[in-house]
Coordinates of C-alpha atoms in Angstrom, one line a residue:
X184 CA 22.2 173.3 102.9
X185 CA 25.7 174.0 103.6
X186 CA 25.9 170.4 105.3
X187 CA 24.8 169.3 101.9
X188 CA 27.4 171.2 100.1
X189 CA 30.0 170.0 102.2
X190 CA 29.1 166.2 102.0
X191 CA 29.1 166.5 98.2
X192 CA 32.5 168.2 98.3
X193 CA 33.9 165.3 100.6
X194 CA 32.8 162.7 98.6
X195 CA 34.3 164.2 95.3
X196 CA 37.4 164.5 97.1
X197 CA 37.4 160.9 98.2
X198 CA 36.4 159.9 94.3
X199 CA 39.5 162.0 93.3
X200 CA 41.8 160.4 95.7
X201 CA 40.7 156.8 94.9
X202 CA 41.3 157.7 91.2
X203 CA 44.8 159.1 91.8
X204 CA 45.6 155.8 93.7
X205 CA 44.2 153.7 90.7
X206 CA 46.3 155.5 88.3
X207 CA 49.3 155.2 90.3
X208 CA 49.0 151.6 91.0
X209 CA 50.1 150.3 87.5
X210 CA 53.3 152.6 87.4
X211 CA 54.2 151.0 91.1
X212 CA 53.5 147.6 89.8
X213 CA 55.6 148.0 86.5
X214 CA 58.4 149.8 88.4
X215 CA 58.9 146.9 90.9
X216 CA 60.4 144.2 88.7
X217 CA 62.7 147.0 87.2
X218 CA 63.8 147.6 90.6
X219 CA 64.3 144.0 91.4
X220 CA 66.2 143.7 88.0
X221 CA 68.6 146.1 88.7
X222 CA 69.2 144.4 92.4
X223 CA 69.4 140.9 90.9
X224 CA 72.8 138.9 90.2
X225 CA 73.7 138.8 86.7
X226 CA 76.4 139.4 84.0
X227 CA 75.5 142.0 81.3
X228 CA 78.4 141.4 79.1
X229 CA 81.3 138.9 78.9
X230 CA 83.9 140.2 76.3
X231 CA 86.5 137.2 75.9
X232 CA 89.7 137.1 73.8
X233 CA 91.2 133.4 73.0
X234 CA 94.6 133.4 71.5
X235 CA 95.9 129.9 70.4
X236 CA 99.8 129.9 71.2
X237 CA 102.4 127.1 70.6
X238 CA 101.8 123.6 72.4
X239 CA 98.1 124.1 72.1
X240 CA 97.9 126.8 75.0
X241 CA 95.0 129.2 74.9
X242 CA 95.5 132.5 76.6
X243 CA 92.3 133.6 77.7
X244 CA 91.5 137.4 78.6
X245 CA 88.0 138.3 80.0
X246 CA 86.6 141.4 80.7
X247 CA 83.4 140.8 82.7
X248 CA 80.5 143.6 83.6
X249 CA 78.1 142.3 86.2
X250 CA 75.7 143.1 89.1
X251 CA 75.5 141.5 92.5
X252 CA 77.5 138.5 93.9
X253 CA 78.6 136.2 90.8
X254 CA 80.9 133.3 90.7
X255 CA 82.1 131.0 87.8
X256 CA 83.2 127.5 87.9
X257 CA 85.7 126.5 85.2
X258 CA 85.2 123.4 83.2
X259 CA 88.3 121.6 83.6
X260 CA 87.0 117.9 83.0
X261 CA 84.9 116.1 80.3
X262 CA 84.4 112.6 79.5
X263 CA 86.5 111.7 76.4
X264 CA 85.7 108.1 76.1
X265 CA 84.6 104.9 78.1
X266 CA 88.0 104.8 79.9
X267 CA 89.4 108.1 80.1
X268 CA 88.3 111.9 80.8
X269 CA 89.7 114.9 78.9
X270 CA 91.5 117.4 81.3
X271 CA 91.7 121.2 80.8
X272 CA 94.7 122.5 83.0
X273 CA 94.2 126.2 84.0
X274 CA 97.3 128.2 85.0
X275 CA 98.6 131.7 85.2
X276 CA 95.7 133.2 86.8
X277 CA 95.4 136.7 87.5
X278 CA 93.1 139.6 87.5
X279 CA 90.1 141.2 89.7
X280 CA 89.0 137.8 91.0
X281 CA 90.1 134.8 93.1
X282 CA 90.6 131.4 91.9
X283 CA 90.1 128.5 94.4
X284 CA 90.1 125.1 93.0
X285 CA 88.0 125.7 89.8
X286 CA 85.7 128.3 91.2
X287 CA 86.2 132.1 90.3
X288 CA 84.9 134.5 92.6
X289 CA 84.5 138.3 91.9
X290 CA 84.4 141.0 94.4
X291 CA 81.2 142.8 93.5
X292 CA 82.9 146.1 91.8
X293 CA 80.6 145.5 88.8
X294 CA 83.2 145.1 86.4
X295 CA 86.6 142.8 86.2
X296 CA 89.2 141.9 84.0
X297 CA 91.0 138.3 84.4
X298 CA 93.6 136.2 82.5
X299 CA 94.6 132.8 82.6
X300 CA 96.0 130.1 80.2
X301 CA 94.2 126.7 79.2
X302 CA 96.1 123.6 78.0
X303 CA 94.6 120.5 76.6
X304 CA 91.7 122.2 74.4
X305 CA 93.4 121.3 70.9
X306 CA 93.0 117.9 69.2
X307 CA 95.0 116.6 66.1
X308 CA 92.5 115.4 63.5
X309 CA 92.7 113.8 60.1
X310 CA 93.0 117.2 58.3
X311 CA 94.8 119.6 61.0
X312 CA 93.9 120.4 64.4
X313 CA 90.6 121.2 66.1
X314 CA 90.3 123.6 68.9
X315 CA 87.1 123.4 71.3
X316 CA 86.7 125.3 74.0
X317 CA 84.0 126.1 76.7
X318 CA 84.5 130.0 76.3
X319 CA 81.7 130.9 78.4
X320 CA 80.5 128.4 80.9
X321 CA 79.8 127.6 84.5
X322 CA 78.3 131.0 85.6
X323 CA 76.0 131.1 88.7
X324 CA 74.1 133.9 87.0
X325 CA 72.5 134.6 83.7
X326 CA 74.7 136.1 80.9
X327 CA 73.1 138.5 78.6
X328 CA 75.5 139.0 76.1
X329 CA 78.8 137.2 75.4
X330 CA 81.5 138.0 72.7
X331 CA 84.4 135.7 72.1
X332 CA 87.3 136.9 69.7
X333 CA 89.6 133.9 68.6
X334 CA 92.9 134.3 66.9
X335 CA 95.9 131.9 66.0
X336 CA 99.1 131.9 64.3
X337 CA 97.8 130.5 60.9
X338 CA 94.5 131.2 59.1
X339 CA 91.4 129.3 60.3
X340 CA 90.0 126.5 58.0
X341 CA 86.6 126.3 59.6
X342 CA 84.4 127.4 62.5
X343 CA 81.3 126.6 64.4
X344 CA 79.7 127.3 67.9
X345 CA 77.0 125.9 70.2
X346 CA 75.0 127.4 72.9
X347 CA 73.1 125.9 75.9
X348 CA 74.2 122.8 77.7
X349 CA 77.6 121.3 77.3
X350 CA 76.3 118.7 75.0
X351 CA 74.0 121.0 72.9
X352 CA 73.8 121.1 69.3
X353 CA 72.0 124.2 69.1
X354 CA 74.1 127.0 67.1
X355 CA 75.1 130.3 68.7
X356 CA 73.6 133.5 67.7
X357 CA 76.5 134.6 65.3
X358 CA 79.7 133.6 64.2
X359 CA 81.9 135.0 61.4
X360 CA 85.8 135.1 60.3
X361 CA 87.7 138.3 59.2
X362 CA 88.8 138.6 55.6
X363 CA 92.4 137.5 56.5
X364 CA 91.2 134.4 58.1
X365 CA 93.3 134.7 61.3
X366 CA 90.3 136.0 63.5
X367 CA 86.8 134.8 64.0
X368 CA 84.1 136.2 66.4
X369 CA 81.4 134.2 68.3
X370 CA 78.3 136.0 69.7
X371 CA 75.6 134.9 72.3
X372 CA 72.6 136.4 73.7
X373 CA 70.8 135.3 76.9
X374 CA 72.8 132.4 78.4
X375 CA 71.1 130.8 81.6
X376 CA 73.1 129.9 84.8
X377 CA 75.3 126.9 84.1
X378 CA 75.0 127.2 80.1
X379 CA 77.9 127.4 78.0
X380 CA 78.8 129.0 74.7
X381 CA 81.4 126.6 73.0
X382 CA 83.6 127.6 70.3
X383 CA 85.0 125.3 67.6
X384 CA 87.8 126.2 65.1
X385 CA 89.9 124.3 62.6
X386 CA 93.5 125.0 61.8
X387 CA 95.9 123.4 59.6
X388 CA 98.1 120.5 60.6
X389 CA 101.1 121.6 63.1
X390 CA 99.5 124.9 63.8
X391 CA 100.0 124.4 67.6
X392 CA 101.2 120.9 68.1
X393 CA 98.5 120.6 70.8
X394 CA 97.3 117.3 72.0
X395 CA 94.4 116.5 74.6
X396 CA 95.3 115.7 78.0
X397 CA 93.8 112.4 79.0
X398 CA 93.3 110.9 82.5
X399 CA 92.1 107.5 82.9
X400 CA 88.9 107.3 84.9
X401 CA 88.5 104.6 87.7
X402 CA 85.7 102.3 87.2
X403 CA 85.7 98.6 88.3
X404 CA 84.2 97.5 84.8
X405 CA 87.2 99.1 83.3
X406 CA 90.1 98.2 85.8
X407 CA 89.4 94.4 85.5
X408 CA 88.4 94.1 81.6
X409 CA 89.0 90.7 80.5
X410 CA 90.4 91.2 77.0
X411 CA 92.8 89.0 74.9
X412 CA 95.8 91.1 76.3
X413 CA 94.7 90.9 79.8
X414 CA 93.6 87.4 79.7
X415 CA 96.8 86.3 78.0
X416 CA 99.0 88.1 80.4
X417 CA 96.9 86.8 83.4
X418 CA 97.3 83.2 82.0
X419 CA 101.0 83.6 81.5
X420 CA 101.8 85.0 85.0
X421 CA 99.7 82.5 86.6
X422 CA 101.6 79.7 85.0
X423 CA 104.8 81.4 85.8
X424 CA 104.1 82.4 89.4
X425 CA 102.3 79.0 90.2
X426 CA 104.9 77.1 88.2
X427 CA 107.5 78.7 90.4
X428 CA 105.5 77.6 93.5
X429 CA 105.7 74.0 92.2
X430 CA 109.2 74.1 91.5
X431 CA 110.1 75.3 94.9
X432 CA 108.2 72.4 96.4
X433 CA 109.7 70.0 94.1
X434 CA 113.1 71.2 95.0
X435 CA 112.7 72.5 98.6
X436 CA 109.6 70.6 100.0
X437 CA 109.7 67.4 98.3
X438 CA 110.8 64.4 100.8
X439 CA 113.5 62.1 99.4
X440 CA 111.5 59.5 97.7
X441 CA 112.5 56.3 99.3
X442 CA 109.1 55.5 100.9
X443 CA 107.5 53.6 97.8
X444 CA 110.5 51.2 97.5
X445 CA 111.0 50.6 101.1
X446 CA 107.4 50.7 102.5
X447 CA 107.1 46.9 101.6
X448 CA 110.2 46.1 103.6
X449 CA 109.8 43.6 106.5
X450 CA 109.0 45.2 109.9
X451 CA 110.8 43.6 112.8
X452 CA 108.9 44.2 116.0
X453 CA 110.2 41.5 118.1
X454 CA 113.9 40.7 118.6
X455 CA 114.8 37.9 121.1
X456 CA 111.4 37.9 122.7
X457 CA 111.5 41.6 123.5
X458 CA 109.9 44.9 121.8
X459 CA 111.6 46.6 119.2
X460 CA 110.0 49.6 117.5
X461 CA 110.8 50.1 113.7
X462 CA 114.4 52.0 113.9
X463 CA 114.3 52.8 117.6
X464 CA 111.5 55.3 116.9
X465 CA 109.6 56.7 120.1
X466 CA 105.8 57.3 119.7
X467 CA 106.1 61.2 120.1
X468 CA 108.9 60.9 117.4
X469 CA 106.8 59.0 115.1
X470 CA 103.8 61.5 115.1
X471 CA 106.2 64.3 114.3
X472 CA 107.8 62.5 111.7
X473 CA 104.6 61.5 109.8
X474 CA 102.8 64.9 109.7
X475 CA 106.0 67.2 110.4
X476 CA 103.8 68.8 113.4
X477 CA 104.4 68.4 116.9
X478 CA 101.0 68.3 118.3
X479 CA 98.5 67.1 120.7
X480 CA 98.4 63.3 119.9
X481 CA 102.1 63.2 120.0
X482 CA 102.1 64.4 123.7
X483 CA 99.2 62.3 124.6
X484 CA 101.0 59.0 123.1
X485 CA 104.4 60.0 125.1
X486 CA 102.7 60.1 128.3
X487 CA 101.2 56.7 127.7
X488 CA 104.4 55.5 126.5
X489 CA 106.3 57.0 129.7
X490 CA 103.9 54.9 131.7
X491 CA 104.3 51.6 130.0
X492 CA 108.2 52.0 130.2
X493 CA 107.8 52.7 134.0
X494 CA 108.2 56.3 134.5
X495 CA 104.5 57.2 135.2
X496 CA 101.9 55.3 137.0
X497 CA 98.4 56.0 135.7
X498 CA 95.6 55.4 138.3
X499 CA 91.8 55.9 137.2
X500 CA 90.0 57.4 140.0
X501 CA 86.6 56.1 141.4
X502 CA 83.6 58.2 140.4
X503 CA 80.0 58.6 140.7
X504 CA 77.4 58.2 137.8
X505 CA 77.4 61.9 137.1
X506 CA 81.0 62.5 137.8
X507 CA 83.6 63.4 135.2
X508 CA 86.1 60.8 134.6
X509 CA 89.7 61.7 136.2
X510 CA 93.1 59.9 136.6
X511 CA 96.0 60.4 138.8
X512 CA 99.4 60.4 137.2
X513 CA 102.0 59.2 139.8
X514 CA 105.9 59.4 139.6
X515 CA 107.7 56.4 139.7
X516 CA 110.5 56.6 142.0
X517 CA 114.0 55.6 141.0
X518 CA 113.4 55.7 137.2
X519 CA 116.3 56.1 135.2
X520 CA 115.8 59.7 133.8
X521 CA 118.8 59.7 132.0
X522 CA 117.4 57.3 129.5
X523 CA 114.7 59.8 128.5
X524 CA 115.1 62.0 125.4
X525 CA 115.1 65.8 125.9
X526 CA 111.6 66.0 124.9
X527 CA 110.6 63.0 127.2
X528 CA 112.1 64.5 130.1
X529 CA 110.7 68.0 129.4
X530 CA 107.3 66.3 129.2
X531 CA 107.9 64.3 132.7
X532 CA 109.0 67.5 134.4
X533 CA 106.2 69.7 133.1
X534 CA 103.5 66.9 134.5
X535 CA 105.2 66.8 137.9
X536 CA 107.0 70.0 138.5
X537 CA 108.3 69.0 141.7
X538 CA 105.2 66.9 142.9
X539 CA 104.9 63.1 143.4
X540 CA 101.6 63.0 141.8
X541 CA 98.9 65.0 140.0
X542 CA 95.4 64.6 138.9
X543 CA 94.8 64.9 135.1
X544 CA 92.2 67.6 135.8
X545 CA 94.7 69.4 137.7
X546 CA 97.2 69.7 134.7
X547 CA 97.3 73.8 134.1
X548 CA 99.3 76.5 135.2
X549 CA 103.2 75.4 134.9
X550 CA 102.3 72.2 132.8
X551 CA 100.5 74.6 130.1
X552 CA 103.6 77.0 130.4
X553 CA 106.2 74.2 129.9
X554 CA 104.5 72.4 126.9
X555 CA 106.2 75.0 124.4
X556 CA 109.6 73.4 125.7
X557 CA 108.2 70.1 124.9
X558 CA 107.3 71.0 121.5
X559 CA 110.6 72.8 120.9
X560 CA 112.5 69.7 122.2
X561 CA 110.4 67.3 119.6
X562 CA 111.3 69.5 116.7
X563 CA 115.0 69.8 117.8
X564 CA 114.9 65.9 118.4
X565 CA 113.6 65.2 114.8
X566 CA 116.5 67.2 113.3
X567 CA 118.9 65.6 115.7
X568 CA 117.8 62.2 114.4
X569 CA 118.6 63.4 110.9
X570 CA 115.1 63.0 109.6
X571 CA 114.8 66.8 108.7
X572 CA 117.4 69.0 107.8
X573 CA 115.5 71.9 109.3
X574 CA 112.9 72.3 112.1
X575 CA 109.7 72.0 110.2
X576 CA 108.0 74.7 112.3
X577 CA 110.7 77.1 111.3
X578 CA 110.4 76.0 107.4
X579 CA 106.5 76.2 107.5
X580 CA 106.8 79.9 109.1
X581 CA 109.2 81.1 106.7
X582 CA 107.4 80.0 103.5
X583 CA 104.0 81.0 104.9
X584 CA 105.2 84.4 105.9
X585 CA 106.6 85.0 102.3
X586 CA 103.2 83.7 101.0
X587 CA 101.5 86.3 103.1
X588 CA 104.0 89.2 102.2
X589 CA 103.5 88.0 98.5
X590 CA 99.6 88.1 98.9
X591 CA 99.7 91.7 100.4
X592 CA 102.0 92.7 97.4
X593 CA 99.5 91.4 95.0
X594 CA 96.7 93.2 96.9
X595 CA 98.6 96.5 96.6
X596 CA 99.4 95.9 93.0
X597 CA 95.9 95.2 92.1
X598 CA 94.8 98.4 93.9
X599 CA 97.4 100.2 91.9
X600 CA 96.9 98.4 88.5
X601 CA 93.1 98.9 88.7
X602 CA 93.3 102.5 89.9
X603 CA 95.7 103.5 87.1
X604 CA 95.7 101.1 84.5
X605 CA 93.1 98.7 82.7
X606 CA 95.2 95.9 83.7
X607 CA 93.9 95.1 87.3
X608 CA 93.5 91.5 86.6
X609 CA 97.1 91.4 86.5
X610 CA 97.6 91.6 90.2
X611 CA 95.3 88.9 90.7
X612 CA 97.9 86.4 89.7
X613 CA 100.2 87.7 92.4
X614 CA 97.5 87.2 95.0
X615 CA 96.8 83.7 93.8
X616 CA 100.2 83.1 93.9
X617 CA 101.0 84.2 97.3
X618 CA 97.9 82.5 98.5
X619 CA 99.1 79.2 97.0
X620 CA 102.5 79.8 98.6
X621 CA 100.8 80.5 101.9
X622 CA 99.1 77.2 101.8
X623 CA 101.8 75.2 100.1
X624 CA 104.0 76.4 102.9
X625 CA 102.5 73.8 105.2
X626 CA 104.0 71.3 102.9
X627 CA 107.5 72.7 102.5
X628 CA 109.3 70.7 105.4
X629 CA 111.1 68.0 103.6
X630 CA 112.4 64.8 105.3
X631 CA 116.0 63.5 104.3
X632 CA 116.8 60.2 102.8
X633 CA 116.9 58.8 106.4
X634 CA 113.7 60.4 107.6
X635 CA 112.0 59.0 104.5
X636 CA 113.3 55.4 105.1
X637 CA 112.3 55.9 109.1
X638 CA 108.8 56.9 107.8
X639 CA 108.6 53.8 105.4
X640 CA 109.2 51.4 108.1
X641 CA 106.9 53.3 110.4
X642 CA 103.9 52.9 108.1
X643 CA 104.6 49.1 107.8
X644 CA 104.4 48.9 111.5
X645 CA 101.3 50.9 111.3
X646 CA 99.7 48.4 109.2
X647 CA 100.6 45.6 111.5
X648 CA 99.0 47.4 114.5
X649 CA 95.8 48.1 112.3
X650 CA 95.6 44.3 111.7
X651 CA 95.6 43.4 115.4
X652 CA 97.5 39.9 115.0
X653 CA 98.8 38.7 118.0
X654 CA 101.5 36.4 116.3
X655 CA 104.0 34.0 117.8
X656 CA 104.4 35.9 121.3
X657 CA 104.9 33.9 124.3
X658 CA 101.7 34.2 126.7
X659 CA 103.9 35.5 129.5
X660 CA 105.5 38.3 127.5
X661 CA 102.1 39.5 125.8
X662 CA 100.8 41.9 128.5
X663 CA 104.0 43.8 128.4
X664 CA 104.7 43.6 125.0
X665 CA 101.3 44.7 123.4
X666 CA 101.3 47.4 126.4
X667 CA 104.5 48.8 124.7
X668 CA 102.7 48.7 121.4
X669 CA 99.7 50.8 122.8
X670 CA 101.2 54.3 122.6
X671 CA 102.1 53.6 118.8
X672 CA 98.5 52.8 118.2
X673 CA 97.5 56.1 120.0
X674 CA 99.7 58.1 117.3
X675 CA 97.9 55.9 114.4
X676 CA 94.5 56.4 116.0
X677 CA 94.1 52.6 116.6
X678 CA 93.5 52.9 120.3
X679 CA 90.5 51.2 120.3
X680 CA 91.6 48.1 118.4
X681 CA 94.7 47.7 120.3
X682 CA 93.2 48.3 123.9
X683 CA 90.9 45.5 123.1
X684 CA 93.9 43.3 122.2
X685 CA 95.6 44.6 125.6
X686 CA 92.6 43.8 127.5
X687 CA 92.1 40.1 126.2
X688 CA 95.8 39.3 127.3
X689 CA 97.0 37.6 130.5
X690 CA 100.2 36.8 131.9
X691 CA 99.7 33.7 134.1
X692 CA 96.3 32.0 132.5
X693 CA 93.9 34.1 134.5
X694 CA 91.9 37.5 133.7
X695 CA 94.3 40.2 135.2
X696 CA 92.5 42.9 137.3
X697 CA 95.2 45.7 136.2
X698 CA 98.2 46.1 134.3
X699 CA 101.4 47.0 135.9
X700 CA 101.1 50.5 134.7
X701 CA 97.5 51.2 134.8
X702 CA 95.1 50.6 137.9
X703 CA 91.7 50.9 137.9
X704 CA 89.0 51.8 140.7
X705 CA 87.6 49.1 142.8
X706 CA 85.7 46.5 140.8
X707 CA 87.5 47.3 137.8
X708 CA 89.2 44.7 135.8
X709 CA 90.9 44.4 132.5
X710 CA 88.1 43.9 130.3
X711 CA 87.2 47.6 130.9
X712 CA 90.5 48.6 129.9
X713 CA 89.5 49.5 126.1
X714 CA 86.9 52.0 127.5
X715 CA 89.1 53.5 129.7
X716 CA 91.9 53.9 127.8
X717 CA 89.8 55.6 125.1
X718 CA 88.4 58.1 127.3
X719 CA 92.0 58.5 128.9
X720 CA 93.6 59.7 125.5
X721 CA 90.8 61.9 124.8
X722 CA 90.7 63.4 128.0
X723 CA 94.4 64.0 128.1
X724 CA 94.4 65.2 124.6
X725 CA 91.8 68.0 125.7
X726 CA 93.7 68.9 128.8
X727 CA 96.6 69.6 126.3
X728 CA 94.9 71.5 123.7
X729 CA 93.5 73.9 126.2
X730 CA 97.2 75.1 126.8
X731 CA 97.1 76.4 123.3
X732 CA 100.8 75.4 122.7
X733 CA 99.8 72.7 120.6
X734 CA 97.3 72.5 117.9
X735 CA 94.6 69.5 118.1
X736 CA 95.3 67.0 115.5
X737 CA 92.2 65.2 115.4

């Protein structure tokens, strides 16, 4: 019986405990959000005064009550139009917080007072001035209550306010004006993180003299806008700059125009039965005179010319079916070196370099190093002949350098104009002019009247070589005479045609086995000379071009 009573008493106690727990649970559940709310970050009140001062400057004072860790990012830039941003400049910041860039950080004390000035919030409108300022914006936490008091030096004409996103058209909770019209109040309840309370007020004309601060926004579509202004300016600059380049060529780079009326003059190639090149021009000189470049083909033609004139002997080497062709260049002893021009002497020394003979395949080392002297001597020679007033390579380098610098300045101008103005197209005119000058610099070397006259006679001689006519030349002199023509044919790219003419000649009525300056291997005769000569010129030009002292001209 006692046990039964005890069991009943225990059951009653457990039931009462369960009821007490159930009764306490709602209280605990209801108390938890409140505790969390007290610990959450937030702004309970933002009390703001805004005073409009001269120059359109707003003096702002804010008294903030908050919990937790909060910060605020001031709005300092908005879109104004397709090309510009509106800038709000904040200065004179002080108070119970720190400002870094556009972010205000509060110290966690629960209350703070800050002050600062804002420029750029006033816009002149048709009937006066409009003040528009995002008085509450950029908070990292919700704002429960915001109150803005606005005052100015003159009575307000109108006012309005908006709450929510920056572009929101939803009115604020309340907006009012005192009886004097010099003060207005704006109120908003419950702003979310990042939302804004925007206040708008109208003032009479000239109230503050403020104006918006605009900065051009960089966009490629705006930087290179084609309009009547930019298009007209670009066209005008192109005409001016490209016209200037054309004028430079006309006055500085144009050959003395004597070619047309002298090209048809008779070309005298034979005097008293002896070879006589036009105006005494050597093959290497002709190449430089024609294209104003001391290049590979000029040196190749000069080597052939030195052989024909008795300074070098060319010996074609025997080879197997799969061997590369090769030639031995042999120095002719006792040749009158004083009769050579400077560039010919430099080339002769570069080939032999103290040796009596050398294989064409072994022309490297000192030969490549000395080709630069050959090129310089060629350029000096055409100036000494009076064909050019200045070295063609120096003229090209100078004008090309000016063109490259102009192009670089054009690129810099384009970047600056595109970044800061909508006139980026104008910089393109300078780039185009610089590029035209860089390319045109290759044509700036100008021949003198004497050089143009020599070129006119040379072109007539080229036509004669291209025809391949033998003419009235005594048979006994044909091999020597037409051998002397061959280096010129190398320059004029007629080596195949003229080599066949030489191969068909004989001096005593019988087919020759070799020439006085060119020897072939065993079982070689003059009928194979055209193929040998073509291969020799190509191989020699390749050996020269590998030195990188000359550019390849074909």
